[in-house]
Coordinates of C-alpha atoms in Angstrom, one line a residue:
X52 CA -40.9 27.6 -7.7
X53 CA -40.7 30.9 -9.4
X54 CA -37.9 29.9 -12.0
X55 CA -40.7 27.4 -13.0
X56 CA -43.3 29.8 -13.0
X57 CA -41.6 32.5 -15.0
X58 CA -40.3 29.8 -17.2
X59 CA -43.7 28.2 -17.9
X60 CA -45.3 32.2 -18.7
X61 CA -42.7 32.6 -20.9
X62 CA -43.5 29.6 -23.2
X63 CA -47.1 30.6 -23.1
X64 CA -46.4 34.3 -24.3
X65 CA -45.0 32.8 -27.7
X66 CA -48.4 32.1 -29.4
X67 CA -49.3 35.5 -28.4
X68 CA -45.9 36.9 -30.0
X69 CA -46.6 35.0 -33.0
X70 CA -49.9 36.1 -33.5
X71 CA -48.5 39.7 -33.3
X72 CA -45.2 39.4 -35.8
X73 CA -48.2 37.5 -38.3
X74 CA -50.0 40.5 -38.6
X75 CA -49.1 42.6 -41.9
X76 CA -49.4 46.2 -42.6
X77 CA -50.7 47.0 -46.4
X78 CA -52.4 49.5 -48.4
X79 CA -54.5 51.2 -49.2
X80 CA -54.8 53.4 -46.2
X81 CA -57.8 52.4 -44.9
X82 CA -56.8 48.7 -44.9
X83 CA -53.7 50.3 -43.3
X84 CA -55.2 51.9 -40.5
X85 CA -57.4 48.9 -39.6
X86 CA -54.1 46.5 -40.1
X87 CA -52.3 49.4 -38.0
X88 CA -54.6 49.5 -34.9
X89 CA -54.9 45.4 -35.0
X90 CA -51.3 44.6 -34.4
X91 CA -50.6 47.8 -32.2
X92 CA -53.4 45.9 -30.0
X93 CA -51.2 42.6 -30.9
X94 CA -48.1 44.7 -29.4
X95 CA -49.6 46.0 -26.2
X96 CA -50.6 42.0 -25.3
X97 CA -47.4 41.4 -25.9
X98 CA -45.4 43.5 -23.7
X99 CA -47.7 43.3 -20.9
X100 CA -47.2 39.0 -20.8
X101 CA -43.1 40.0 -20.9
X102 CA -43.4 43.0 -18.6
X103 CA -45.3 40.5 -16.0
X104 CA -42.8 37.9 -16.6
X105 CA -39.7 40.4 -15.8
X106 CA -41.5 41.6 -12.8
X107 CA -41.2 38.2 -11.2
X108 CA -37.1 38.9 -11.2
X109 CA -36.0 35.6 -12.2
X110 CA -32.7 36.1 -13.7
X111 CA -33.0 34.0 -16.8
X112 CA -36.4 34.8 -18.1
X113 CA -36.5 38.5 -17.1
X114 CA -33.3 39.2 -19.6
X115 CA -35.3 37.0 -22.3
X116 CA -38.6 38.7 -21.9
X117 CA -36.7 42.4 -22.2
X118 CA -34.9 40.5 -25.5
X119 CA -38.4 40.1 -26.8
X120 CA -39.8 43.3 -25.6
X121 CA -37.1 44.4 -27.8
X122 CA -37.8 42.2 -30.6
X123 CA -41.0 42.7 -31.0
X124 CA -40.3 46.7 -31.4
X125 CA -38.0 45.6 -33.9
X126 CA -40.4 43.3 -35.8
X127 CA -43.0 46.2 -35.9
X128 CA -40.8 48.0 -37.9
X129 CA -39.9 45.3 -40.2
X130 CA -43.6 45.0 -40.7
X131 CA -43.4 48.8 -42.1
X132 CA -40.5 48.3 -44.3
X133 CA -42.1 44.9 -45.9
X134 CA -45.2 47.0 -47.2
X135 CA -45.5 47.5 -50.8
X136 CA -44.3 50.6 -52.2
X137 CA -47.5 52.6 -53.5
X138 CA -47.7 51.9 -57.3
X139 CA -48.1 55.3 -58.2
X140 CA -44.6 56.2 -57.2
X141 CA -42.9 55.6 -60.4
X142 CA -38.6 56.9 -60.2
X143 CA -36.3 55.5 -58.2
X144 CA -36.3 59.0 -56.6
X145 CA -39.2 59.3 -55.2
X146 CA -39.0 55.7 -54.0
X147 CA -35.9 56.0 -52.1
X148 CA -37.9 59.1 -50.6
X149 CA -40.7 56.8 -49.8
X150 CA -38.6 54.3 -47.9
X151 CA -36.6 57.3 -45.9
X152 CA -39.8 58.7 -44.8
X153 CA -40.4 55.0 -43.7
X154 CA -36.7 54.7 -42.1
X155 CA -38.0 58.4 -40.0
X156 CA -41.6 57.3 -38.6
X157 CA -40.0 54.1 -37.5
X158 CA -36.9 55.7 -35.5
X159 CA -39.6 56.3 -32.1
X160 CA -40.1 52.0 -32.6
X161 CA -36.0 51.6 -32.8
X162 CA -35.2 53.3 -29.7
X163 CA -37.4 51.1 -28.0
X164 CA -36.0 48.7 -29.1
X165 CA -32.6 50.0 -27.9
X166 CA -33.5 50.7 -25.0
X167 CA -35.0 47.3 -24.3
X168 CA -31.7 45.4 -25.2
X169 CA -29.6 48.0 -23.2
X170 CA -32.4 46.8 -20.3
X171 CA -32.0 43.7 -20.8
X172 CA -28.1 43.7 -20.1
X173 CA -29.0 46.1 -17.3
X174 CA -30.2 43.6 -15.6
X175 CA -28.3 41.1 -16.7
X176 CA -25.9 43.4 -14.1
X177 CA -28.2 43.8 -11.7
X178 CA -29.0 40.1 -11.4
X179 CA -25.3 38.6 -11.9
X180 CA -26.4 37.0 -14.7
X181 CA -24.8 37.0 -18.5
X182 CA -26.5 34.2 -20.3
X183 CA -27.5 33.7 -24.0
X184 CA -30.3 36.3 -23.9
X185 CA -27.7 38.4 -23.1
X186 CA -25.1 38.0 -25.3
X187 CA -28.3 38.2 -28.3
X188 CA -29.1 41.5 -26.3
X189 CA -25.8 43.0 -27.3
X190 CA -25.7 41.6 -30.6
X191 CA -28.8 43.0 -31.8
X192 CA -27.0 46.5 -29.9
X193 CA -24.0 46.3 -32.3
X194 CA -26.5 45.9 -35.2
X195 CA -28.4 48.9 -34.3
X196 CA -25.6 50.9 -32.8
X197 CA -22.3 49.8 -33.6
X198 CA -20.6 52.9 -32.8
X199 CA -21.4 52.2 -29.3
X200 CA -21.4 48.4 -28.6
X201 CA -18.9 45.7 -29.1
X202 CA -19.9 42.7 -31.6
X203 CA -21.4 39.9 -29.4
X204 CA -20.3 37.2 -31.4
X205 CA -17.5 36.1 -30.0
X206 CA -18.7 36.8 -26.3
X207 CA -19.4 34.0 -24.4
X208 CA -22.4 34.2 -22.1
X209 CA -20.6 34.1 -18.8
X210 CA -20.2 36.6 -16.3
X211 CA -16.7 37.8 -16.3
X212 CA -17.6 38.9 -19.7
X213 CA -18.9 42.5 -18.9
X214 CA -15.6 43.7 -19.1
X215 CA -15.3 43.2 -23.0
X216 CA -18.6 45.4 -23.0
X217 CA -17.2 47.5 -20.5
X218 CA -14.4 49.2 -22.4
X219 CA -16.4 50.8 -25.2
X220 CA -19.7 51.6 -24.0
X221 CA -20.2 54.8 -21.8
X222 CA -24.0 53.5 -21.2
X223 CA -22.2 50.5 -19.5
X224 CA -20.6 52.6 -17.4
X225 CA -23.4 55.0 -16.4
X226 CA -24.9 51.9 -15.3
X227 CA -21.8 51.2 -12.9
X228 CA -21.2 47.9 -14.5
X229 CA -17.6 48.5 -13.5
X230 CA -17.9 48.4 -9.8
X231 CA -20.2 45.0 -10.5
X232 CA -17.6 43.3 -12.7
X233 CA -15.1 44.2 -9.7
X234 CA -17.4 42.7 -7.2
X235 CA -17.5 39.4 -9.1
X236 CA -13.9 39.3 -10.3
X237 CA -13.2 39.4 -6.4
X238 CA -15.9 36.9 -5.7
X239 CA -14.2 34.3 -8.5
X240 CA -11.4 34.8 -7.1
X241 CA -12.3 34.0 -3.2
X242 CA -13.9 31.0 -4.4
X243 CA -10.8 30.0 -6.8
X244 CA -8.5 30.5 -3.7
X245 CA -6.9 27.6 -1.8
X246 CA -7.4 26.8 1.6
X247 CA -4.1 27.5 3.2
X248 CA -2.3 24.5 4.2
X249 CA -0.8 23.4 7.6
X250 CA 2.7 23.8 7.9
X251 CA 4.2 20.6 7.3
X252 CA 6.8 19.2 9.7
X253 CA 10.3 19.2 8.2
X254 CA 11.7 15.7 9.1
X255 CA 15.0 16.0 10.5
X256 CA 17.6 15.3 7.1
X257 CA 19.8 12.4 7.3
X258 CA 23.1 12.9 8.3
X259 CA 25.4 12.7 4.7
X260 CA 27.6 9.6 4.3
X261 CA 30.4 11.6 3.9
X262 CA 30.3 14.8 6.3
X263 CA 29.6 12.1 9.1
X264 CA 32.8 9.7 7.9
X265 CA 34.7 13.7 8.0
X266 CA 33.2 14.1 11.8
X267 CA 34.7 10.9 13.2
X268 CA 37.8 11.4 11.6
X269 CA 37.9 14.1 13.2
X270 CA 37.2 13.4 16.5
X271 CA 39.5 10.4 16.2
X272 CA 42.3 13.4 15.6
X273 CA 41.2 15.3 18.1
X274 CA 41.3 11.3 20.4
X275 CA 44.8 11.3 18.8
X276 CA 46.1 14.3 19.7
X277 CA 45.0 14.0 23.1
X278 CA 46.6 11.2 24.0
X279 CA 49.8 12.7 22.3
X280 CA 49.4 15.6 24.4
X281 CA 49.2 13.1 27.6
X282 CA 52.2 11.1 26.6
X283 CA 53.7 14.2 26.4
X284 CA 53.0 15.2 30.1
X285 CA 53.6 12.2 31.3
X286 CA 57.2 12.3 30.0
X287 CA 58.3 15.5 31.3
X288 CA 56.9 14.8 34.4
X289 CA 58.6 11.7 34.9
X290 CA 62.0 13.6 34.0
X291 CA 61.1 15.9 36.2
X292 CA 61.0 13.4 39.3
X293 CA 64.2 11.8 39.8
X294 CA 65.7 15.6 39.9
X295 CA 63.8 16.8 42.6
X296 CA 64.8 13.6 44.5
X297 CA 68.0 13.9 43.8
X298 CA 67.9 17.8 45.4
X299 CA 66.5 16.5 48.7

């Protein structure tokens, strides 16, 4: 019941996300602050849909709502960059200027941003769960810090997988991702392990052809010898007779 009900909130927040990423910024300033104050309005609807959606803790839509969170941060700041460069700055100088002043009132919006993905694949641990959401999470990491994150694109959403982010990422391991990976490597593998099977009864071998034709001719020497060995007797004793009858 509340995978459908997350699920259901999260398809109605899109409008709402629309409406905010359709908002432009633009000069001159006083358009700019009206524009400015509209879609930071825009933005707090926005995370307060996702932030209730994330709240309700099902796995699957709380990592994509801290995704959009995160894209949404991200879009704001595209929505800086895409503003016109005032006409009255002329070199290329003093344009490049204008866009690293840009680049340095948007850092506050970026790390947001980042921290929103890295939330998102927080609880991605927290939860179990490494799904699509995810594996965009950590790709739009690598993009903003790729010093620090793996590239997602050949990470397969699965959950044995947070050991390729493991490796590289001390945030991942601050987060003690690596006793959780451990935890489901030994889950996997109680669940991959056979029941143990009952001893099966060893049926007694056939005798071989050969070793039993070796026993009986053998025990027909030993009959053999046996009866030698009583012809034998017999034969001294019966010489044996007739000189103590002659002695009496």
């Amino acid at each position: 019941a509340l995978e459908a009900v997350a699920h259901a909130k999260f398809i109605m927040v899109a409008p709402i996300f629309t409406q905010f990423d359709a908002i432009k910024l633009e000069m001159p300033e006083a358009v700019f602050k009206k524009k400015f104050a509209e879609k930071t309005k825009a933005m707090e609807k926005v995370y307060k849909a996702y932030a209730d959606i994330v709240s309700i803790k099902v796995a699957e839509w709380a990592i994509a709502s801290l995704f959009k969170i995160g894209e949404s941060y991200e879009r704001f700041i595209k929505s800086f960059l895409e503003m016109p460069i005032p006409k009255e700055l002329k070199t290329k100088q003093q344009k490049d200027l204008y866009k690293q002043m840009i680049r340095e009132q948007t850092m506050p919006l970026e790390e947001k941003a980042v921290a929103h993905y890295q939330a998102a694949l927080s609880k991605s641990s927290e939860l179990g769960v490494f799904n699509s959401w995810s594996v965009e999470s950590l790709k739009r990491l690598y993009e903003l810090r790729p010093q620090e994150y793996p590239s997602g694109d050949e990470i397969k959403p699965q959950a044995t997988n947070f050991r390729q982010i493991l490796e590289s990422n001390p945030f991942a391991m601050a987060l003690g991702w690596d006793k959780r990976v451990k935890e489901m490597r030994n889950q996997k593998k109680e669940v991959e392990k056979p029941k143990a099977e009952e001893p099966k009864k060893e049926k007694a071998s056939k005798p071989d052809s050969k070793a039993k034709d070796k026993g009986e001719d053998i025990k027909n020497k030993d009959s053999t010898d046996d009866q030698k060995e009583d012809k034998k007797e017999e034969g001294q004793t019966g010489a044996q007779t007739p000189k103590e009858e002659s002695n009496e």
